[in-house]
PDB file of C-alpha atoms and ligand atoms in Angstrom:
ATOM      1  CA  UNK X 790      -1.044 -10.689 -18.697  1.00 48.00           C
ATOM      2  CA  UNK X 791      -1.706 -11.991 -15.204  1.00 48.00           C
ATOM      3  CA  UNK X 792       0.512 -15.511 -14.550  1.00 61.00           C
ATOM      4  CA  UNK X 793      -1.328 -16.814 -11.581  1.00 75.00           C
ATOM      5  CA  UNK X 794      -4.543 -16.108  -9.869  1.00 91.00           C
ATOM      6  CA  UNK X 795      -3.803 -12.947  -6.821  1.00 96.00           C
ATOM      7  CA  UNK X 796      -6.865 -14.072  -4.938  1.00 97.00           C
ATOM      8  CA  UNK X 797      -7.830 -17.492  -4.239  1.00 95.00           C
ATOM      9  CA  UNK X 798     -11.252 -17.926  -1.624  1.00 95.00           C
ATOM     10  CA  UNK X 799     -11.072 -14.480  -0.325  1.00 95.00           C
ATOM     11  CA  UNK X 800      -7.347 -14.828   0.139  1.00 97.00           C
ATOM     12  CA  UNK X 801      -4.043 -13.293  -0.983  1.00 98.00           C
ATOM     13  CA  UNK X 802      -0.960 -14.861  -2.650  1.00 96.00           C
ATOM     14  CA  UNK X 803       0.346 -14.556   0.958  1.00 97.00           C
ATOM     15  CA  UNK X 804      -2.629 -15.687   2.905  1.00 97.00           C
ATOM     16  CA  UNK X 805      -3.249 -12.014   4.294  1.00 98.00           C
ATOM     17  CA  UNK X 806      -7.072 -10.654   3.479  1.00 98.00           C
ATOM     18  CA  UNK X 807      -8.145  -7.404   1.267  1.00 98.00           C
ATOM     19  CA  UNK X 808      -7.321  -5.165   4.185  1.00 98.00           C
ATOM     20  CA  UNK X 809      -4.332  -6.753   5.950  1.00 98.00           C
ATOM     21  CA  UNK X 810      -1.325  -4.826   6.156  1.00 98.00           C
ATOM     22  CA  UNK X 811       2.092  -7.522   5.764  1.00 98.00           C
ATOM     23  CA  UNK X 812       3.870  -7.856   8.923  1.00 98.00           C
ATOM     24  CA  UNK X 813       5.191  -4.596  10.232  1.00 98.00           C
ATOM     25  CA  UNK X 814       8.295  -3.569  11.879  1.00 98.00           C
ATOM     26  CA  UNK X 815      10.089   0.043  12.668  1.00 98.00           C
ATOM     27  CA  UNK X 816      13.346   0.150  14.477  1.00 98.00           C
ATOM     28  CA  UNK X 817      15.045   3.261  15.222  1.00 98.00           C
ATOM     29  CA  UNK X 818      18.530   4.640  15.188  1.00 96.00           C
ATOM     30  CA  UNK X 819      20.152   2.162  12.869  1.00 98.00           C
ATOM     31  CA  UNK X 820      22.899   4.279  11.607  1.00 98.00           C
ATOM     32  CA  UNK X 821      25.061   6.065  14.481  1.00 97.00           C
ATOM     33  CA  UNK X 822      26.582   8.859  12.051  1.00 97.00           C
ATOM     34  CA  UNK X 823      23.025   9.621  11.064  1.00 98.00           C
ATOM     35  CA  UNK X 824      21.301  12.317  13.688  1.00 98.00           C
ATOM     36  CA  UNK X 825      18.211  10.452  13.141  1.00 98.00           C
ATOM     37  CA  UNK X 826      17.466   7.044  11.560  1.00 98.00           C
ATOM     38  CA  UNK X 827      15.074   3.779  10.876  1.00 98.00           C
ATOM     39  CA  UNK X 828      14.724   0.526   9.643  1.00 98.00           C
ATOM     40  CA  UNK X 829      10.806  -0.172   8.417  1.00 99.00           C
ATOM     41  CA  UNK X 830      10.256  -3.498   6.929  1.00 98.00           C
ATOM     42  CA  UNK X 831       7.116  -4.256   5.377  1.00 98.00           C
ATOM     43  CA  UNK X 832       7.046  -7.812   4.796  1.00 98.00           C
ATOM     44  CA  UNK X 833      10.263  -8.596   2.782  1.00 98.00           C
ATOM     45  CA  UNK X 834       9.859  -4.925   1.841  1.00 98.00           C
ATOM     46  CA  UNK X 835      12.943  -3.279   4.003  1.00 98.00           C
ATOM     47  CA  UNK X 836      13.867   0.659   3.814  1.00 99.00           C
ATOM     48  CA  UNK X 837      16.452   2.119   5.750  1.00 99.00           C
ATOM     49  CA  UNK X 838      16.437   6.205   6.662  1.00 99.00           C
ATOM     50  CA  UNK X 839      19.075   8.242   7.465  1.00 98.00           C
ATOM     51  CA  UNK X 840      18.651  12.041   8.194  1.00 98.00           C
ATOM     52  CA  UNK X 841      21.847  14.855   8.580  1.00 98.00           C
ATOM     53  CA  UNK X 842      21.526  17.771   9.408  1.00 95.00           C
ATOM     54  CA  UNK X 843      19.885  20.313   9.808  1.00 96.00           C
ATOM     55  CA  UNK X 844      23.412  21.409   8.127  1.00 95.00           C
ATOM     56  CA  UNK X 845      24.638  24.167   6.406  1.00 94.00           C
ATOM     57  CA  UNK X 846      24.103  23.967   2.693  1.00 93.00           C
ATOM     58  CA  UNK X 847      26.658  24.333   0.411  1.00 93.00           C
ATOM     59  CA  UNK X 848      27.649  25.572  -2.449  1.00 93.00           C
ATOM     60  CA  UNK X 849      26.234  28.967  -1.088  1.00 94.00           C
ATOM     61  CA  UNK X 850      24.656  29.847  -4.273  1.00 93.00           C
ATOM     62  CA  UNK X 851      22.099  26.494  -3.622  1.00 93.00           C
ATOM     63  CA  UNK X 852      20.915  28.305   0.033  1.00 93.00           C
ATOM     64  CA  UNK X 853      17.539  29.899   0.134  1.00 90.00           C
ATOM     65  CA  UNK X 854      17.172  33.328   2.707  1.00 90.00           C
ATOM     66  CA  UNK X 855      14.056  32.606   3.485  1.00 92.00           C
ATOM     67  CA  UNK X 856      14.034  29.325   4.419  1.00 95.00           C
ATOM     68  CA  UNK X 857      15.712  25.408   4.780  1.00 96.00           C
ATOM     69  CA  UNK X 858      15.267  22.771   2.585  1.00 96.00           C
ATOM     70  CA  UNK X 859      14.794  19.533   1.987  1.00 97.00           C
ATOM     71  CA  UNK X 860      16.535  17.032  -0.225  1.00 98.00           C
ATOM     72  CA  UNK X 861      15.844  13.274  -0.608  1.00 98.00           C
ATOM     73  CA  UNK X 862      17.666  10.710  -2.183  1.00 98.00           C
ATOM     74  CA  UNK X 863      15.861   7.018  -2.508  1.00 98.00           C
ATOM     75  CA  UNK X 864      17.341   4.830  -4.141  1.00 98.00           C
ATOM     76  CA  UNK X 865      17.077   0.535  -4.618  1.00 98.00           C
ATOM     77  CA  UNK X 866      20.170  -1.664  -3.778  1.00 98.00           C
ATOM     78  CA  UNK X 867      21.712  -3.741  -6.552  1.00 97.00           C
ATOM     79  CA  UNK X 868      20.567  -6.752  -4.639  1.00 97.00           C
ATOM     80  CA  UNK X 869      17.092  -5.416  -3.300  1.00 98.00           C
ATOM     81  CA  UNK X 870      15.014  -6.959  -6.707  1.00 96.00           C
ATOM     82  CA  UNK X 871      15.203 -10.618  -8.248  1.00 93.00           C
ATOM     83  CA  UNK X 872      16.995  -8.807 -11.596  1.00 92.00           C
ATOM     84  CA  UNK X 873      19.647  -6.937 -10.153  1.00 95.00           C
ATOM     85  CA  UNK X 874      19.592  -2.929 -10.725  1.00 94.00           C
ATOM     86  CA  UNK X 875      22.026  -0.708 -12.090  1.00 94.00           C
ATOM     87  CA  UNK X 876      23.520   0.929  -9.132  1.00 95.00           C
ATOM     88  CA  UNK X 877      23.200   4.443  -9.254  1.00 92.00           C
ATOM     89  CA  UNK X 878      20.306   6.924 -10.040  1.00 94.00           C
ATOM     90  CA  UNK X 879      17.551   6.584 -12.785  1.00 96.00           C
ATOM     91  CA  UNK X 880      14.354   8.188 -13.831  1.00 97.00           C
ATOM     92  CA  UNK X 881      12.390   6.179 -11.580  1.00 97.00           C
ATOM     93  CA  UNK X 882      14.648   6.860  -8.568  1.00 98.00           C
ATOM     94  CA  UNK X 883      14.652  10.776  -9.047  1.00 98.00           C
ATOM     95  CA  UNK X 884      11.052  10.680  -9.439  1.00 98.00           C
ATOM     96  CA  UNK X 885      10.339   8.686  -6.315  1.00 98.00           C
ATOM     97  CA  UNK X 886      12.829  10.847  -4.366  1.00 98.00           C
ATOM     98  CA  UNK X 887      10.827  13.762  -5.196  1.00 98.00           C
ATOM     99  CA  UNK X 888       7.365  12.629  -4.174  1.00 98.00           C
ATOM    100  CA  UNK X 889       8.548  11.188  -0.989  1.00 98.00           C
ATOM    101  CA  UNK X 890      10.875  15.151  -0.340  1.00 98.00           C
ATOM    102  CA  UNK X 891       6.755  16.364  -1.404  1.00 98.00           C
ATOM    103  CA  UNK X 892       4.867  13.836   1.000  1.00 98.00           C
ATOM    104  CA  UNK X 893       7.327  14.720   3.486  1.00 98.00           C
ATOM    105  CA  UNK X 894       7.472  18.637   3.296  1.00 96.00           C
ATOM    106  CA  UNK X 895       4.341  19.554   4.576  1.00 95.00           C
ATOM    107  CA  UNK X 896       5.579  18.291   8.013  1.00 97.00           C
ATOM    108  CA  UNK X 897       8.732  20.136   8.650  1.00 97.00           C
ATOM    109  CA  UNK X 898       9.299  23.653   9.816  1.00 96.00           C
ATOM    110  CA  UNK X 899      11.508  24.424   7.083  1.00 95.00           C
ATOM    111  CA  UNK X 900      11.076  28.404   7.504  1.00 94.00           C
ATOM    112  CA  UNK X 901      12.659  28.040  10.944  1.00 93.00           C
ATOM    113  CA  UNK X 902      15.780  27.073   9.406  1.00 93.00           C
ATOM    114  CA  UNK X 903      17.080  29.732   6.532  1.00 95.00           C
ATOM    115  CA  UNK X 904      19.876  28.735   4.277  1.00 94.00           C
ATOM    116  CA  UNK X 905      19.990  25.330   6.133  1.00 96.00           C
ATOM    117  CA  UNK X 906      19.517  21.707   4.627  1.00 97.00           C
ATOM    118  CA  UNK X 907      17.850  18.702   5.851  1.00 98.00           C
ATOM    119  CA  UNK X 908      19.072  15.722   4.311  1.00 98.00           C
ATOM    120  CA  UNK X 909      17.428  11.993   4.192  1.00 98.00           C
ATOM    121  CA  UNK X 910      18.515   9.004   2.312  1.00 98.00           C
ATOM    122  CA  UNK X 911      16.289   6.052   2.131  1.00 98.00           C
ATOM    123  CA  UNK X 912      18.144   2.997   0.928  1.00 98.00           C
ATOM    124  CA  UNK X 913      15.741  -0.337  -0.016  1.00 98.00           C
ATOM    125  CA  UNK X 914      17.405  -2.876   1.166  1.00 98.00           C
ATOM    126  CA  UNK X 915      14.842  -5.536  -0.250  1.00 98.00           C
ATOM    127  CA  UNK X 916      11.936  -4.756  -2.193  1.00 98.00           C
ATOM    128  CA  UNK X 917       8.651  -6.887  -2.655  1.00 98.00           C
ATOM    129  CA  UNK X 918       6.219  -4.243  -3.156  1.00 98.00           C
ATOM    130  CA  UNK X 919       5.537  -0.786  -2.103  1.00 98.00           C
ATOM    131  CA  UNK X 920       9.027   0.823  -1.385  1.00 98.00           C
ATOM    132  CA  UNK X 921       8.274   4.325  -1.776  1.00 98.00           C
ATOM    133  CA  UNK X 922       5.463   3.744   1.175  1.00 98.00           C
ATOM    134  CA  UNK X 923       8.005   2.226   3.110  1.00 98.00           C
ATOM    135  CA  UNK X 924      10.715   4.975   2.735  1.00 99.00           C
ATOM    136  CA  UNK X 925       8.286   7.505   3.377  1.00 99.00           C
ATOM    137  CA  UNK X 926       7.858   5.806   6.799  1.00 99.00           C
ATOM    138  CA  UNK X 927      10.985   5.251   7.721  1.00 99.00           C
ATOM    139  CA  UNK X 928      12.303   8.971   6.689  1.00 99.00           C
ATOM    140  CA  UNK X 929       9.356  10.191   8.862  1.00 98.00           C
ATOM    141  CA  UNK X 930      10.769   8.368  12.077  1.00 98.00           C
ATOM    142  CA  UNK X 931      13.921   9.290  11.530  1.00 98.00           C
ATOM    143  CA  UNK X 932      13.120  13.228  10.739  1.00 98.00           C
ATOM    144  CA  UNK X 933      11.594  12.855  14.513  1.00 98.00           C
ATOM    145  CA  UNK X 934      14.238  10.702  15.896  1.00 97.00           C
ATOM    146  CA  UNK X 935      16.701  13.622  14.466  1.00 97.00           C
ATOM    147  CA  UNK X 936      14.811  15.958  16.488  1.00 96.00           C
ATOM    148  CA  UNK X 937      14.014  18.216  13.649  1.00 97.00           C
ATOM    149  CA  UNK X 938      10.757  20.185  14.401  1.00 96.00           C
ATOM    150  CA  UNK X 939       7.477  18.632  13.159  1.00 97.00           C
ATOM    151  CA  UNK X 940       3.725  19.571  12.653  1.00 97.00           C
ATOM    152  CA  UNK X 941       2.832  15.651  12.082  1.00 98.00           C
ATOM    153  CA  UNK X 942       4.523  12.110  11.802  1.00 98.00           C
ATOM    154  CA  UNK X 943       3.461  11.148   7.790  1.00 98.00           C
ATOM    155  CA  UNK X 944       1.890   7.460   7.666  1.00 98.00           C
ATOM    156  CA  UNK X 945       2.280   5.850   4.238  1.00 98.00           C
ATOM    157  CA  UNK X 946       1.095   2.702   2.469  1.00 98.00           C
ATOM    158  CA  UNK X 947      -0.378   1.038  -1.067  1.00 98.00           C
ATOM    159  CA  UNK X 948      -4.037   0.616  -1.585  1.00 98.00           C
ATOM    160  CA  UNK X 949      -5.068  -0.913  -5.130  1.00 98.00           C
ATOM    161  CA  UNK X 950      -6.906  -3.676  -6.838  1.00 98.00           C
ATOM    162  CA  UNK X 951      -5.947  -7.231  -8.267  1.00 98.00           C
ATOM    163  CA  UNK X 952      -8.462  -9.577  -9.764  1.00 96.00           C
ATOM    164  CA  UNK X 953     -11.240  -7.413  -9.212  1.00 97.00           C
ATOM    165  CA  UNK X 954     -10.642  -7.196  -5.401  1.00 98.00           C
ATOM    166  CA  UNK X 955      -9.676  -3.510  -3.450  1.00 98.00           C
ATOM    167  CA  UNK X 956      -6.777  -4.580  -1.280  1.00 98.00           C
ATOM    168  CA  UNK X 957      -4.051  -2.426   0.955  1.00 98.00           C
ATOM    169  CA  UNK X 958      -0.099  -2.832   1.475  1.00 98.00           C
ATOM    170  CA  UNK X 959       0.217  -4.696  -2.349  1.00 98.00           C
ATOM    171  CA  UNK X 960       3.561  -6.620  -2.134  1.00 98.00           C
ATOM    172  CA  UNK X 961       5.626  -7.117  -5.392  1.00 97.00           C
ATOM    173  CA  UNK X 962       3.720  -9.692  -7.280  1.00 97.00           C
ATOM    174  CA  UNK X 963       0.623  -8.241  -6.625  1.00 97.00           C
ATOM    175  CA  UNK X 964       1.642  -4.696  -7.753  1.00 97.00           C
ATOM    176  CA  UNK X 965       3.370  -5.915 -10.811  1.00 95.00           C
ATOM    177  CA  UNK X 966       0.231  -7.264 -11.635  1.00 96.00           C
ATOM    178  CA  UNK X 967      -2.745  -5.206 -10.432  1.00 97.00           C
ATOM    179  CA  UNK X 968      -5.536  -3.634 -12.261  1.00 97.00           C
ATOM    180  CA  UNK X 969      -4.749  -0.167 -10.020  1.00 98.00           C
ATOM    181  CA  UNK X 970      -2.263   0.541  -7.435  1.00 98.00           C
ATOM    182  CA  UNK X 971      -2.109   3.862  -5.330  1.00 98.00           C
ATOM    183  CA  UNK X 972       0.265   5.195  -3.321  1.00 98.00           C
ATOM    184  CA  UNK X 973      -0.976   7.582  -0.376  1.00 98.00           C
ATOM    185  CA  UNK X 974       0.737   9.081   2.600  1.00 98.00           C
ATOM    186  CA  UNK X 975      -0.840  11.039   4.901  1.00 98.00           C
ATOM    187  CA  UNK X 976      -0.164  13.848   8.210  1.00 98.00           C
ATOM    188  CA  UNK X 977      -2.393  11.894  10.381  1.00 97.00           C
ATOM    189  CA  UNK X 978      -3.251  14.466  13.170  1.00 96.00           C
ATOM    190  CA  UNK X 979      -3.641  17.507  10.398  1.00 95.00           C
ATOM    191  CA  UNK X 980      -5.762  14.900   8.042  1.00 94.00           C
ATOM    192  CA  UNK X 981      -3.870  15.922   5.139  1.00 96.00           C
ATOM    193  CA  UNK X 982      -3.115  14.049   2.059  1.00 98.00           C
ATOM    194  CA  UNK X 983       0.823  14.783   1.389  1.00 98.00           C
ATOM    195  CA  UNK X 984       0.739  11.810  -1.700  1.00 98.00           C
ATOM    196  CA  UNK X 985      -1.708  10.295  -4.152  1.00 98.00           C
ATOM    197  CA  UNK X 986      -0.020   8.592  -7.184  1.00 98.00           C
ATOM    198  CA  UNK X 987      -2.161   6.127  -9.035  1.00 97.00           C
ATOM    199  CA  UNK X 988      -1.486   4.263 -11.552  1.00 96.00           C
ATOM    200  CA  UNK X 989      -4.274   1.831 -13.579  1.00 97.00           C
ATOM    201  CA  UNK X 990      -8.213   2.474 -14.167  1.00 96.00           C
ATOM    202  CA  UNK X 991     -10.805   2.285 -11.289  1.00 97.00           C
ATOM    203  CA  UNK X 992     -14.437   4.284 -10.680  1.00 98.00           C
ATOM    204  CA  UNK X 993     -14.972   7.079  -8.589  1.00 97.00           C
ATOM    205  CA  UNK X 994     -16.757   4.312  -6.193  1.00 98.00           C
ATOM    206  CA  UNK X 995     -13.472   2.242  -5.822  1.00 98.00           C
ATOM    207  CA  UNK X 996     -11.470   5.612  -5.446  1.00 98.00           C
ATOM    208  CA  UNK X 997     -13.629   6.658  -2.514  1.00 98.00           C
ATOM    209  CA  UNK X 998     -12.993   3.432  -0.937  1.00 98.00           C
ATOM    210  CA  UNK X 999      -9.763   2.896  -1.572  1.00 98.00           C
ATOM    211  CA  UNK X1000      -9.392   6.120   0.254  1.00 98.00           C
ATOM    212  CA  UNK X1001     -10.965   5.399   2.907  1.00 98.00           C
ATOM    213  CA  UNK X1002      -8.902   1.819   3.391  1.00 98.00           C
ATOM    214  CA  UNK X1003      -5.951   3.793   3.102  1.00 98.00           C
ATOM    215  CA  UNK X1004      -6.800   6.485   5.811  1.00 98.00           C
ATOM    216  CA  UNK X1005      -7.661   3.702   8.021  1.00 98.00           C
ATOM    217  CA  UNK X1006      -4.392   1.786   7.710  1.00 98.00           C
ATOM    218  CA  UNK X1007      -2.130   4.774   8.146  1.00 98.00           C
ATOM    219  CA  UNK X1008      -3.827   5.071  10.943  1.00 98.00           C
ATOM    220  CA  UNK X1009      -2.611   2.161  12.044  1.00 98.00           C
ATOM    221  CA  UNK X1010       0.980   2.445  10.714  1.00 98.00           C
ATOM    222  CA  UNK X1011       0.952   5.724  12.661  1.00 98.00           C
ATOM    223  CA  UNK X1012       0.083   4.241  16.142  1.00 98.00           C
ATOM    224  CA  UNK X1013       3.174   1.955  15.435  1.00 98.00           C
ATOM    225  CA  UNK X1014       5.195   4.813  14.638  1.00 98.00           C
ATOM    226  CA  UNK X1015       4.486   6.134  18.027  1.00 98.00           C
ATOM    227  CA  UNK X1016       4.864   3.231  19.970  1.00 98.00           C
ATOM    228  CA  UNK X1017       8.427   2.906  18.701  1.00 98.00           C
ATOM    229  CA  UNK X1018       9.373   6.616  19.550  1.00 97.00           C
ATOM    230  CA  UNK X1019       8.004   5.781  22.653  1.00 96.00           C
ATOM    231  CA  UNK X1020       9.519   2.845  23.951  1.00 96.00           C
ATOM    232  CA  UNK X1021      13.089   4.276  22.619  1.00 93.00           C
ATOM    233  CA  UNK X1022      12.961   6.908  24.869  1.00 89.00           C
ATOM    234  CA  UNK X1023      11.537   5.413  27.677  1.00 90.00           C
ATOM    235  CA  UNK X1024      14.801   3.146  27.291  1.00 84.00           C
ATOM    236  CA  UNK X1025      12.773   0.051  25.800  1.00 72.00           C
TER     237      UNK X1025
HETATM  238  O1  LIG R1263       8.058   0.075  -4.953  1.00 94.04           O
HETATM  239  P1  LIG R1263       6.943   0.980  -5.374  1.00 94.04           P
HETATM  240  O2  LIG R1263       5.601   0.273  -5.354  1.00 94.04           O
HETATM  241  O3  LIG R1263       6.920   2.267  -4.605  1.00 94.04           O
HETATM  242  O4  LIG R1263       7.262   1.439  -6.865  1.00 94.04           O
HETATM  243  P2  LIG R1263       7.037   0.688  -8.269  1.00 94.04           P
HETATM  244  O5  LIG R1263       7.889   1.414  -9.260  1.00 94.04           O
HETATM  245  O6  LIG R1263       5.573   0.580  -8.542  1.00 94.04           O
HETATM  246  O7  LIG R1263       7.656  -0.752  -8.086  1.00 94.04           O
HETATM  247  C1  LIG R1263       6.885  -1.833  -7.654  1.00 94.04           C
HETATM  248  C2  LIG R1263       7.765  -3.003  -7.315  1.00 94.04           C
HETATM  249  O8  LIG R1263       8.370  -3.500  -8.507  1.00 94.04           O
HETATM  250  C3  LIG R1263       8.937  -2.711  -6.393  1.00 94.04           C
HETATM  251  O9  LIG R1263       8.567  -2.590  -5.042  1.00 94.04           O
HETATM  252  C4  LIG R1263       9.805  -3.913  -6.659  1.00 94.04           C
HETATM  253  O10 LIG R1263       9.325  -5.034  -5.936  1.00 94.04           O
HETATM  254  C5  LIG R1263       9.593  -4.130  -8.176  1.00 94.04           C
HETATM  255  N1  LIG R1263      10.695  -3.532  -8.958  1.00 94.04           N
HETATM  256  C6  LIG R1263      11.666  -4.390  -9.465  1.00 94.04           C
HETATM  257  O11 LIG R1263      11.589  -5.603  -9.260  1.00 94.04           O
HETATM  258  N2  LIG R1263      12.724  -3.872 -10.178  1.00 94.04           N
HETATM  259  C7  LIG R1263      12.837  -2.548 -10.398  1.00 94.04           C
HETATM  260  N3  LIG R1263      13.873  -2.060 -11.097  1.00 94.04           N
HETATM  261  C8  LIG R1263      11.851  -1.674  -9.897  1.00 94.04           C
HETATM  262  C9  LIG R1263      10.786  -2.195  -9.177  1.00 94.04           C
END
């Protein structure tokens, strides 16, 4: 049961429109043992990536011949939620890690790098909404600030409905009550879809344009993505 109204004369719980993103920021190289790493913060929403490697995998017996691979851990800080979380990993944790290591795959040469592993933690620091988006952001800049060989940056973010109105980027209260949420990540230059989880009832109709929304802000979350790897190595 919904406590409070989510939209109130065409507005959000947090004053943002249908098809405002939350205040975005992406910082990179965060962690100096990391070879690549990022903070993203969507709103209060705040993931930190860290990627090692490409490293030699062991025990042997996990190493493919034919190619590297990928392993992600996410997982939410004690702190990061108003009830604090059980440290340590849970169903929801090792299913999240394995859609964002899915989202992300598509992206990275892994048959250049046999019997090798990429590795890339994404820790949410805070969460209001959307972390798994936000990860999935953050891990992409900092597979690219680790230098590891790319097709495509993936762009990420939340598209769903609450009270009856199609909205992008839900924060917490909105996606703990929504009629639908989706989350979507996409290889912007390729124009692939690398993740589509949804979870609630909508039409076809309200698919379609909840795709569309969400194409259009990854856009968007991709153009910041390459403004930041810009201005870090122009020295900015
Ligand atoms: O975070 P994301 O939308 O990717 O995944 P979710 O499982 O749909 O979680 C939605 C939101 O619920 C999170 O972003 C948190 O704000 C909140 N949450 C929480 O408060 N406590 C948890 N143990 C898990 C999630």
């Amino acid at each position: 049961m919904k406590e409070e109204k989510l939209m109130v004369d065409g507005k959000r719980i947090d004053g943002r429109l249908p098809e405002q993103l939350r205040d975005i920021k992406m910082k990179l190289n965060v962690v100096t043992r990391a070879n690549g790493s990022a903070e993203v913060k969507f709103g209060k929403t705040t993931a930190i990536a860290s990627v090692h490697g490409p490293r030699a995998l062991f025990p042997r017996y996990l190493q493919e011949s034919g190619t590297g691979i990928l392993r992600i851990r996410y997982n939410m800080a004690p702190f990061s939620v108003n009830d604090r979380k059980s440290p340590g990993p849970d169903r929801r944790s090792t299913e999240i890690s394995k859609v964002i290591r899915l989202a992300l795959g598509p992206t990275i040469f892994l048959e250049d790098f046999p019997k090798i592993t990429i590795d890339g933690f994404a820790e949410i620091i805070e969460a209001d909404g959307s972390t798994r988006v936000t990860a999935i952001n953050a891990l992409s800049l900092a597979l690219a600030a680790a230098g590891i060989p790319m097709e495509d940056l993936v762009a990420s973010c939340s598209v769903g409905k609450i009270d009856g109105t199609l909205v992008v980027d839900l924060n917490g209260k909105e996606d703990n009550n929504s009629e639908a949420d989706m989350a979507f990540a996409m290889l912007p230059n390729k124009g692939v879809i690398s993740l589509l989880q949804m979870d609630g009832a909508l039409t076809k109709k309200e698919v379609l344009k909840l795709l569309q929304s969400a194409k259009e802000s990854c856009m968007k979350i991709y153009e910041m993505q390459i403004k930041v790897l810009k201005d870090f190595y122009k020295g900015e």
